[in-house]
PDB file of C-alpha atoms in Angstrom:
ATOM      1  CA  MET A   1       6.908   9.353  -3.033  1.00 92.00           C
ATOM      2  CA  THR A   2      10.487   9.224  -1.780  1.00 96.00           C
ATOM      3  CA  LEU A   3      12.137   7.582   1.217  1.00 98.00           C
ATOM      4  CA  VAL A   4      15.427   9.234   2.176  1.00 98.00           C
ATOM      5  CA  ALA A   5      18.091   8.147   4.640  1.00 98.00           C
ATOM      6  CA  ASP A   6      20.412  11.045   5.445  1.00 97.00           C
ATOM      7  CA  ARG A   7      23.715   9.907   6.988  1.00 98.00           C
ATOM      8  CA  VAL A   8      21.953   7.354   9.159  1.00 98.00           C
ATOM      9  CA  SER A   9      23.976   5.602  11.844  1.00 98.00           C
ATOM     10  CA  ILE A  10      22.460   3.014  14.173  1.00 98.00           C
ATOM     11  CA  ARG A  11      24.174   1.787  17.302  1.00 97.00           C
ATOM     12  CA  LEU A  12      23.290  -1.568  18.857  1.00 95.00           C
ATOM     13  CA  GLY A  13      24.834  -1.605  22.306  1.00 92.00           C
ATOM     14  CA  SER A  14      28.477  -0.631  21.893  1.00 91.00           C
ATOM     15  CA  ARG A  15      28.582  -1.533  18.188  1.00 93.00           C
ATOM     16  CA  LEU A  16      27.766   0.680  15.222  1.00 95.00           C
ATOM     17  CA  ALA A  17      25.648  -1.651  13.084  1.00 97.00           C
ATOM     18  CA  VAL A  18      24.983   0.962  10.385  1.00 97.00           C
ATOM     19  CA  VAL A  19      27.460   3.734   9.625  1.00 97.00           C
ATOM     20  CA  ALA A  20      26.502   7.023   7.916  1.00 97.00           C
ATOM     21  CA  ALA A  21      24.173   5.462   5.333  1.00 97.00           C
ATOM     22  CA  SER A  22      22.664   7.872   2.805  1.00 98.00           C
ATOM     23  CA  LEU A  23      20.011   6.719   0.334  1.00 97.00           C
ATOM     24  CA  GLU A  24      17.204   8.117  -1.784  1.00 97.00           C
ATOM     25  CA  LEU A  25      14.623   5.505  -2.774  1.00 98.00           C
ATOM     26  CA  ASP A  26      11.794   6.373  -5.151  1.00 97.00           C
ATOM     27  CA  ALA A  27       8.398   4.820  -5.759  1.00 97.00           C
ATOM     28  CA  GLY A  28       8.032   2.406  -8.647  1.00 97.00           C
ATOM     29  CA  GLN A  29      11.137   0.385  -7.819  1.00 98.00           C
ATOM     30  CA  ILE A  30      12.170  -2.883  -6.233  1.00 98.00           C
ATOM     31  CA  VAL A  31      15.340  -2.273  -4.223  1.00 99.00           C
ATOM     32  CA  ALA A  32      17.515  -5.108  -2.913  1.00 99.00           C
ATOM     33  CA  VAL A  33      19.703  -4.799   0.171  1.00 99.00           C
ATOM     34  CA  VAL A  34      22.505  -7.366   0.036  1.00 98.00           C
ATOM     35  CA  GLY A  35      25.713  -8.096   1.900  1.00 98.00           C
ATOM     36  CA  PRO A  36      27.450 -10.750   3.981  1.00 97.00           C
ATOM     37  CA  ASN A  37      26.156 -11.930   7.344  1.00 96.00           C
ATOM     38  CA  GLY A  38      26.450  -9.185   9.942  1.00 94.00           C
ATOM     39  CA  ALA A  39      26.732  -6.412   7.348  1.00 97.00           C
ATOM     40  CA  GLY A  40      23.801  -4.479   8.849  1.00 97.00           C
ATOM     41  CA  LYS A  41      21.015  -5.383   6.413  1.00 97.00           C
ATOM     42  CA  SER A  42      18.316  -6.132   8.980  1.00 97.00           C
ATOM     43  CA  THR A  43      19.249  -3.141  11.124  1.00 97.00           C
ATOM     44  CA  LEU A  44      19.130  -0.780   8.145  1.00 98.00           C
ATOM     45  CA  LEU A  45      15.732  -2.115   7.080  1.00 98.00           C
ATOM     46  CA  ARG A  46      14.333  -1.704  10.587  1.00 97.00           C
ATOM     47  CA  GLY A  47      15.690   1.844  10.653  1.00 98.00           C
ATOM     48  CA  LEU A  48      14.044   2.640   7.312  1.00 98.00           C
ATOM     49  CA  ALA A  49      10.764   1.226   8.634  1.00 97.00           C
ATOM     50  CA  GLY A  50      10.879   3.324  11.810  1.00 97.00           C
ATOM     51  CA  LEU A  51      11.221   0.248  14.015  1.00 96.00           C
ATOM     52  CA  GLN A  52      14.808   0.884  15.121  1.00 96.00           C
ATOM     53  CA  ARG A  53      15.913   4.160  16.664  1.00 95.00           C
ATOM     54  CA  VAL A  54      18.390   6.049  14.520  1.00 96.00           C
ATOM     55  CA  THR A  55      21.428   7.123  16.533  1.00 96.00           C
ATOM     56  CA  GLU A  56      22.526   9.808  14.082  1.00 97.00           C
ATOM     57  CA  GLY A  57      20.995  11.269  10.928  1.00 97.00           C
ATOM     58  CA  SER A  58      17.368  10.919   9.879  1.00 97.00           C
ATOM     59  CA  VAL A  59      14.945   8.929   7.757  1.00 98.00           C
ATOM     60  CA  ARG A  60      12.381  11.031   5.887  1.00 98.00           C
ATOM     61  CA  LEU A  61       9.273  10.026   3.972  1.00 97.00           C
ATOM     62  CA  ASP A  62       8.232  12.693   1.497  1.00 96.00           C
ATOM     63  CA  GLY A  63      10.319  15.196   3.443  1.00 95.00           C
ATOM     64  CA  VAL A  64       8.871  14.346   6.876  1.00 97.00           C
ATOM     65  CA  ASP A  65      11.013  12.660   9.526  1.00 97.00           C
ATOM     66  CA  ILE A  66       9.404   9.274  10.186  1.00 96.00           C
ATOM     67  CA  ALA A  67      10.154   9.711  13.899  1.00 95.00           C
ATOM     68  CA  SER A  68       7.346  12.302  13.952  1.00 96.00           C
ATOM     69  CA  PHE A  69       4.686   9.873  12.672  1.00 95.00           C
ATOM     70  CA  ALA A  70       2.208   8.253  15.044  1.00 94.00           C
ATOM     71  CA  ALA A  71       2.560   4.465  14.977  1.00 92.00           C
ATOM     72  CA  ALA A  72      -0.717   3.795  13.143  1.00 91.00           C
ATOM     73  CA  ALA A  73      -0.073   6.545  10.605  1.00 93.00           C
ATOM     74  CA  LEU A  74       3.395   5.190   9.860  1.00 95.00           C
ATOM     75  CA  ALA A  75       1.998   1.653   9.533  1.00 93.00           C
ATOM     76  CA  ARG A  76      -0.395   2.893   6.862  1.00 93.00           C
ATOM     77  CA  ARG A  77       2.593   4.166   4.894  1.00 96.00           C
ATOM     78  CA  ILE A  78       5.202   1.447   5.591  1.00 97.00           C
ATOM     79  CA  ALA A  79       4.600  -2.304   5.924  1.00 96.00           C
ATOM     80  CA  PHE A  80       7.384  -4.441   7.378  1.00 95.00           C
ATOM     81  CA  MET A  81       7.985  -8.184   7.251  1.00 93.00           C
ATOM     82  CA  PRO A  82      10.601  -9.238   9.822  1.00 90.00           C
ATOM     83  CA  GLN A  83      13.225 -11.910   9.402  1.00 86.00           C
ATOM     84  CA  ALA A  84      11.856 -13.854  12.389  1.00 80.00           C
ATOM     85  CA  ARG A  85       9.319 -16.511  11.423  1.00 76.00           C
ATOM     86  CA  MET A  86       7.598 -17.165  14.752  1.00 78.00           C
ATOM     87  CA  VAL A  87       3.925 -17.012  15.700  1.00 81.00           C
ATOM     88  CA  HIS A  88       3.114 -18.262  19.193  1.00 81.00           C
ATOM     89  CA  TRP A  89      -0.677 -17.982  19.114  1.00 85.00           C
ATOM     90  CA  PRO A  90      -2.895 -20.692  17.566  1.00 91.00           C
ATOM     91  CA  LEU A  91      -4.646 -18.328  15.155  1.00 94.00           C
ATOM     92  CA  ALA A  92      -6.132 -19.252  11.800  1.00 96.00           C
ATOM     93  CA  VAL A  93      -4.125 -18.226   8.750  1.00 96.00           C
ATOM     94  CA  ALA A  94      -6.823 -15.774   7.647  1.00 96.00           C
ATOM     95  CA  ARG A  95      -6.810 -14.126  11.095  1.00 95.00           C
ATOM     96  CA  VAL A  96      -3.050 -13.574  10.972  1.00 95.00           C
ATOM     97  CA  VAL A  97      -3.273 -12.075   7.485  1.00 96.00           C
ATOM     98  CA  ALA A  98      -6.139  -9.847   8.668  1.00 94.00           C
ATOM     99  CA  LEU A  99      -3.809  -8.283  11.251  1.00 93.00           C
ATOM    100  CA  GLY A 100      -2.284  -6.381   8.353  1.00 94.00           C
ATOM    101  CA  ARG A 101      -5.482  -4.329   8.130  1.00 94.00           C
ATOM    102  CA  LEU A 102      -5.383  -3.038  11.724  1.00 91.00           C
ATOM    103  CA  PRO A 103      -3.631   0.267  10.853  1.00 91.00           C
ATOM    104  CA  HIS A 104      -6.583   1.112   8.585  1.00 86.00           C
ATOM    105  CA  ARG A 105      -9.196   0.769  11.331  1.00 76.00           C
ATOM    106  CA  GLY A 106      -9.980   2.850  14.375  1.00 60.00           C
ATOM    107  CA  THR A 107     -10.574  -0.329  16.365  1.00 47.00           C
ATOM    108  CA  PRO A 108     -10.009  -4.038  15.734  1.00 52.00           C
ATOM    109  CA  GLY A 109     -13.751  -4.457  15.059  1.00 51.00           C
ATOM    110  CA  GLY A 110     -15.573  -5.690  11.969  1.00 48.00           C
ATOM    111  CA  ALA A 111     -13.817  -5.588   8.638  1.00 54.00           C
ATOM    112  CA  ALA A 112     -14.847  -3.185   5.901  1.00 74.00           C
ATOM    113  CA  ALA A 113     -15.263  -4.345   2.316  1.00 72.00           C
ATOM    114  CA  SER A 114     -11.821  -2.971   1.458  1.00 80.00           C
ATOM    115  CA  ASP A 115     -10.312  -5.036   4.284  1.00 89.00           C
ATOM    116  CA  THR A 116     -11.936  -8.229   3.032  1.00 90.00           C
ATOM    117  CA  SER A 117     -10.733  -7.540  -0.504  1.00 92.00           C
ATOM    118  CA  ALA A 118      -7.161  -6.865   0.643  1.00 92.00           C
ATOM    119  CA  ILE A 119      -7.083 -10.016   2.773  1.00 94.00           C
ATOM    120  CA  ASP A 120      -8.470 -12.200  -0.015  1.00 94.00           C
ATOM    121  CA  GLU A 121      -5.979 -10.750  -2.504  1.00 93.00           C
ATOM    122  CA  ALA A 122      -3.044 -11.369  -0.158  1.00 94.00           C
ATOM    123  CA  LEU A 123      -4.157 -14.955   0.501  1.00 95.00           C
ATOM    124  CA  ALA A 124      -4.496 -15.616  -3.224  1.00 93.00           C
ATOM    125  CA  THR A 125      -1.164 -13.990  -4.067  1.00 89.00           C
ATOM    126  CA  MET A 126       0.721 -16.195  -1.632  1.00 88.00           C
ATOM    127  CA  ASP A 127      -1.273 -19.312  -2.608  1.00 91.00           C
ATOM    128  CA  LEU A 128      -2.854 -19.583   0.838  1.00 95.00           C
ATOM    129  CA  ALA A 129      -6.592 -19.697   0.104  1.00 94.00           C
ATOM    130  CA  ALA A 130      -6.737 -23.440   0.772  1.00 95.00           C
ATOM    131  CA  LEU A 131      -4.943 -22.923   4.101  1.00 95.00           C
ATOM    132  CA  ALA A 132      -7.036 -19.966   5.309  1.00 96.00           C
ATOM    133  CA  GLY A 133      -8.741 -21.991   8.033  1.00 95.00           C
ATOM    134  CA  ARG A 134      -5.635 -23.821   9.217  1.00 95.00           C
ATOM    135  CA  THR A 135      -3.939 -22.877  12.481  1.00 95.00           C
ATOM    136  CA  VAL A 136      -0.563 -21.236  11.891  1.00 94.00           C
ATOM    137  CA  THR A 137       1.139 -23.331  14.562  1.00 91.00           C
ATOM    138  CA  GLU A 138       0.469 -26.399  12.379  1.00 92.00           C
ATOM    139  CA  LEU A 139       2.217 -25.008   9.297  1.00 92.00           C
ATOM    140  CA  SER A 140       5.630 -25.764   7.865  1.00 89.00           C
ATOM    141  CA  GLY A 141       8.311 -23.081   7.948  1.00 85.00           C
ATOM    142  CA  GLY A 142       7.775 -22.216   4.290  1.00 86.00           C
ATOM    143  CA  GLU A 143       4.003 -21.991   4.704  1.00 91.00           C
ATOM    144  CA  LEU A 144       4.410 -19.732   7.738  1.00 90.00           C
ATOM    145  CA  ALA A 145       6.763 -17.473   5.772  1.00 87.00           C
ATOM    146  CA  ARG A 146       4.057 -17.084   3.127  1.00 90.00           C
ATOM    147  CA  VAL A 147       1.472 -16.238   5.801  1.00 93.00           C
ATOM    148  CA  LEU A 148       3.631 -13.494   7.318  1.00 91.00           C
ATOM    149  CA  LEU A 149       4.359 -12.056   3.903  1.00 89.00           C
ATOM    150  CA  ALA A 150       0.642 -12.110   3.080  1.00 93.00           C
ATOM    151  CA  ARG A 151       0.010 -10.143   6.288  1.00 94.00           C
ATOM    152  CA  ALA A 152       2.427  -7.459   5.092  1.00 93.00           C
ATOM    153  CA  LEU A 153       0.847  -7.447   1.622  1.00 92.00           C
ATOM    154  CA  ALA A 154      -2.634  -7.053   3.121  1.00 94.00           C
ATOM    155  CA  GLN A 155      -1.451  -3.849   4.775  1.00 94.00           C
ATOM    156  CA  GLN A 156      -1.346  -2.248   1.290  1.00 92.00           C
ATOM    157  CA  ALA A 157       1.096   0.415   2.445  1.00 94.00           C
ATOM    158  CA  ASP A 158       2.923   2.788   0.112  1.00 95.00           C
ATOM    159  CA  ILE A 159       6.204   1.076   1.023  1.00 97.00           C
ATOM    160  CA  LEU A 160       6.821  -2.621   1.625  1.00 96.00           C
ATOM    161  CA  ILE A 161      10.031  -3.505   3.464  1.00 97.00           C
ATOM    162  CA  ALA A 162      10.712  -7.236   3.761  1.00 96.00           C
ATOM    163  CA  ASP A 163      13.670  -8.855   5.504  1.00 96.00           C
ATOM    164  CA  GLU A 164      14.650 -12.006   3.602  1.00 94.00           C
ATOM    165  CA  PRO A 165      11.133 -12.660   2.239  1.00 92.00           C
ATOM    166  CA  THR A 166      12.345 -15.621   0.164  1.00 92.00           C
ATOM    167  CA  ALA A 167      13.691 -17.573   3.160  1.00 90.00           C
ATOM    168  CA  GLY A 168      11.854 -20.889   3.362  1.00 85.00           C
ATOM    169  CA  LEU A 169      10.030 -20.469   0.049  1.00 89.00           C
ATOM    170  CA  ASP A 170      10.246 -23.068  -2.684  1.00 92.00           C
ATOM    171  CA  LEU A 171      11.259 -22.031  -6.194  1.00 93.00           C
ATOM    172  CA  ALA A 172       7.735 -21.604  -7.553  1.00 92.00           C
ATOM    173  CA  HIS A 173       6.691 -19.352  -4.669  1.00 90.00           C
ATOM    174  CA  VAL A 174       9.870 -17.270  -5.000  1.00 92.00           C
ATOM    175  CA  ILE A 175       9.039 -16.551  -8.638  1.00 92.00           C
ATOM    176  CA  GLN A 176       5.393 -15.900  -7.774  1.00 89.00           C
ATOM    177  CA  LEU A 177       6.458 -13.510  -5.010  1.00 91.00           C
ATOM    178  CA  PHE A 178       8.699 -11.413  -7.232  1.00 94.00           C
ATOM    179  CA  GLU A 179       6.100 -11.263  -9.988  1.00 92.00           C
ATOM    180  CA  HIS A 180       3.694  -9.788  -7.437  1.00 89.00           C
ATOM    181  CA  LEU A 181       6.326  -7.417  -6.049  1.00 93.00           C
ATOM    182  CA  ARG A 182       6.841  -6.161  -9.594  1.00 95.00           C
ATOM    183  CA  ARG A 183       3.116  -5.456  -9.905  1.00 91.00           C
ATOM    184  CA  ILE A 184       3.227  -3.580  -6.593  1.00 91.00           C
ATOM    185  CA  ALA A 185       6.161  -1.442  -7.724  1.00 95.00           C
ATOM    186  CA  SER A 186       4.623  -0.829 -11.147  1.00 95.00           C
ATOM    187  CA  GLY A 187       1.536   0.476  -9.365  1.00 92.00           C
ATOM    188  CA  GLY A 188       3.570   3.318  -7.868  1.00 95.00           C
ATOM    189  CA  ARG A 189       4.764   1.837  -4.603  1.00 95.00           C
ATOM    190  CA  LEU A 190       8.260   1.158  -3.261  1.00 97.00           C
ATOM    191  CA  VAL A 191       9.507  -2.320  -2.384  1.00 97.00           C
ATOM    192  CA  VAL A 192      12.710  -2.864  -0.365  1.00 98.00           C
ATOM    193  CA  VAL A 193      13.913  -6.421   0.275  1.00 98.00           C
ATOM    194  CA  ALA A 194      16.940  -7.911   2.007  1.00 98.00           C
ATOM    195  CA  LEU A 195      18.268 -10.841  -0.011  1.00 98.00           C
ATOM    196  CA  HIS A 196      21.070 -13.369   0.145  1.00 96.00           C
ATOM    197  CA  ASP A 197      20.567 -14.596  -3.423  1.00 96.00           C
ATOM    198  CA  LEU A 198      22.457 -12.170  -5.658  1.00 97.00           C
ATOM    199  CA  SER A 199      20.986 -13.756  -8.786  1.00 97.00           C
ATOM    200  CA  LEU A 200      17.484 -12.832  -7.590  1.00 97.00           C
ATOM    201  CA  ALA A 201      18.604  -9.255  -7.016  1.00 98.00           C
ATOM    202  CA  LEU A 202      20.042  -9.114 -10.536  1.00 97.00           C
ATOM    203  CA  ARG A 203      16.967 -10.612 -12.138  1.00 96.00           C
ATOM    204  CA  TYR A 204      14.175  -8.821 -10.318  1.00 97.00           C
ATOM    205  CA  CYS A 205      15.479  -5.691  -8.558  1.00 98.00           C
ATOM    206  CA  ASP A 206      15.922  -2.305 -10.212  1.00 98.00           C
ATOM    207  CA  GLN A 207      18.405  -1.047  -7.637  1.00 98.00           C
ATOM    208  CA  THR A 208      20.741  -2.788  -5.211  1.00 98.00           C
ATOM    209  CA  ILE A 209      22.406  -1.529  -2.036  1.00 98.00           C
ATOM    210  CA  LEU A 210      25.513  -3.507  -1.080  1.00 98.00           C
ATOM    211  CA  LEU A 211      26.443  -3.307   2.598  1.00 98.00           C
ATOM    212  CA  ASN A 212      29.710  -4.376   4.143  1.00 97.00           C
ATOM    213  CA  ARG A 213      30.599  -3.940   7.826  1.00 96.00           C
ATOM    214  CA  GLY A 214      27.752  -1.499   8.346  1.00 96.00           C
ATOM    215  CA  SER A 215      28.658   0.826   5.486  1.00 97.00           C
ATOM    216  CA  ILE A 216      27.323   1.131   1.955  1.00 98.00           C
ATOM    217  CA  LEU A 217      29.975  -0.293  -0.353  1.00 98.00           C
ATOM    218  CA  ALA A 218      27.973   0.382  -3.520  1.00 98.00           C
ATOM    219  CA  ALA A 219      24.478   1.517  -4.499  1.00 98.00           C
ATOM    220  CA  GLY A 220      22.844   1.933  -7.876  1.00 97.00           C
ATOM    221  CA  SER A 221      21.442  -0.213 -10.651  1.00 97.00           C
ATOM    222  CA  SER A 222      21.677  -3.907  -9.824  1.00 97.00           C
ATOM    223  CA  ARG A 223      23.909  -4.609 -12.825  1.00 96.00           C
ATOM    224  CA  ASP A 224      26.331  -1.887 -11.740  1.00 97.00           C
ATOM    225  CA  VAL A 225      26.451  -3.017  -8.110  1.00 98.00           C
ATOM    226  CA  ILE A 226      26.512  -6.805  -8.435  1.00 97.00           C
ATOM    227  CA  THR A 227      29.866  -7.253 -10.121  1.00 97.00           C
ATOM    228  CA  ALA A 228      32.729  -9.682  -9.677  1.00 96.00           C
ATOM    229  CA  GLU A 229      34.812  -6.922  -8.100  1.00 97.00           C
ATOM    230  CA  HIS A 230      32.170  -5.947  -5.542  1.00 97.00           C
ATOM    231  CA  ILE A 231      31.418  -9.587  -4.702  1.00 97.00           C
ATOM    232  CA  ALA A 232      35.100 -10.229  -4.076  1.00 96.00           C
ATOM    233  CA  GLU A 233      35.415  -7.176  -1.828  1.00 96.00           C
ATOM    234  CA  ALA A 234      32.262  -7.738   0.224  1.00 96.00           C
ATOM    235  CA  PHE A 235      32.006 -11.529   0.358  1.00 96.00           C
ATOM    236  CA  GLY A 236      35.589 -12.651  -0.207  1.00 95.00           C
ATOM    237  CA  VAL A 237      34.466 -14.931  -3.026  1.00 96.00           C
ATOM    238  CA  ALA A 238      35.648 -15.193  -6.612  1.00 96.00           C
ATOM    239  CA  ALA A 239      32.528 -15.005  -8.769  1.00 95.00           C
ATOM    240  CA  ARG A 240      31.397 -14.389 -12.307  1.00 95.00           C
ATOM    241  CA  VAL A 241      28.246 -12.636 -13.475  1.00 95.00           C
ATOM    242  CA  ALA A 242      26.841 -14.405 -16.527  1.00 94.00           C
ATOM    243  CA  THR A 243      23.644 -14.598 -18.571  1.00 92.00           C
ATOM    244  CA  LEU A 244      21.730 -17.800 -19.265  1.00 90.00           C
ATOM    245  CA  ASP A 245      18.728 -17.629 -21.618  1.00 91.00           C
ATOM    246  CA  HIS A 246      18.657 -13.847 -21.096  1.00 89.00           C
ATOM    247  CA  VAL A 247      18.535 -14.289 -17.293  1.00 90.00           C
ATOM    248  CA  PRO A 248      21.475 -12.834 -15.295  1.00 92.00           C
ATOM    249  CA  ILE A 249      23.034 -15.179 -12.751  1.00 94.00           C
ATOM    250  CA  VAL A 250      25.938 -15.102 -10.308  1.00 96.00           C
ATOM    251  CA  LEU A 251      28.305 -18.060 -10.490  1.00 94.00           C
ATOM    252  CA  ALA A 252      30.274 -18.324  -7.256  1.00 91.00           C
ATOM    253  CA  GLY A 253      33.700 -19.931  -7.336  1.00 88.00           C
ATOM    254  CA  ARG A 254      36.223 -20.278  -4.555  1.00 90.00           C
ATOM    255  CA  THR A 255      36.708 -18.216  -1.430  1.00 92.00           C
ATOM    256  CA  LEU A 256      39.559 -15.713  -1.532  1.00 90.00           C
ATOM    257  CA  THR A 257      40.757 -16.146   2.057  1.00 77.00           C
TER     258      THR A 257
END
């Protein structure tokens, strides 16, 4: 399974948010999308998920333009977790997670055994079983983030695209999340995540795409992309990439401007 972006440009109003981005992403990988604020990360992810119209170029899944997919068919192939963390309806946690199974049903009726299994697995993965009966409007921001991620996991799509999935999570749940994302990728699926923490990208992601001002500054293995030189160019920060107890980390110093 391969997801390809071929010279994709995306215009938001009068501004080109993504400029001629070309990528080839294969199953079995975790891919990080990083870059400074306003670099185009969220827009690129929405374009890859088929949720944002591509102004120029195309996005293809296994050779087929995703624009040709029906909405339900595309949702069975690509799950998306947005950056926004808002739920306005007083639904139980388990009900929100169950929404991830809708693309697999003809109607929103009774759940099949596979739906129940997927929902239970997603709740357990995100440590939400004890909160399954709670109303989402009563949750903290971090708990709500875990619920929305569990909804995307319950979808069990071939591709999981998550926009800043670690936002609001405590350290233990960040580690737990990436351990599960690794299991997903190892099972033959593709995971694409937007991140602000470069150390997480180095530690857990096979490939990294570095965006700057809407363009791809660098793409490749995380160790090749997340370098002091690239950090200085994209973020304007002097940094050093080091290793502590065999774990790669980024040590940020002073700003360069």
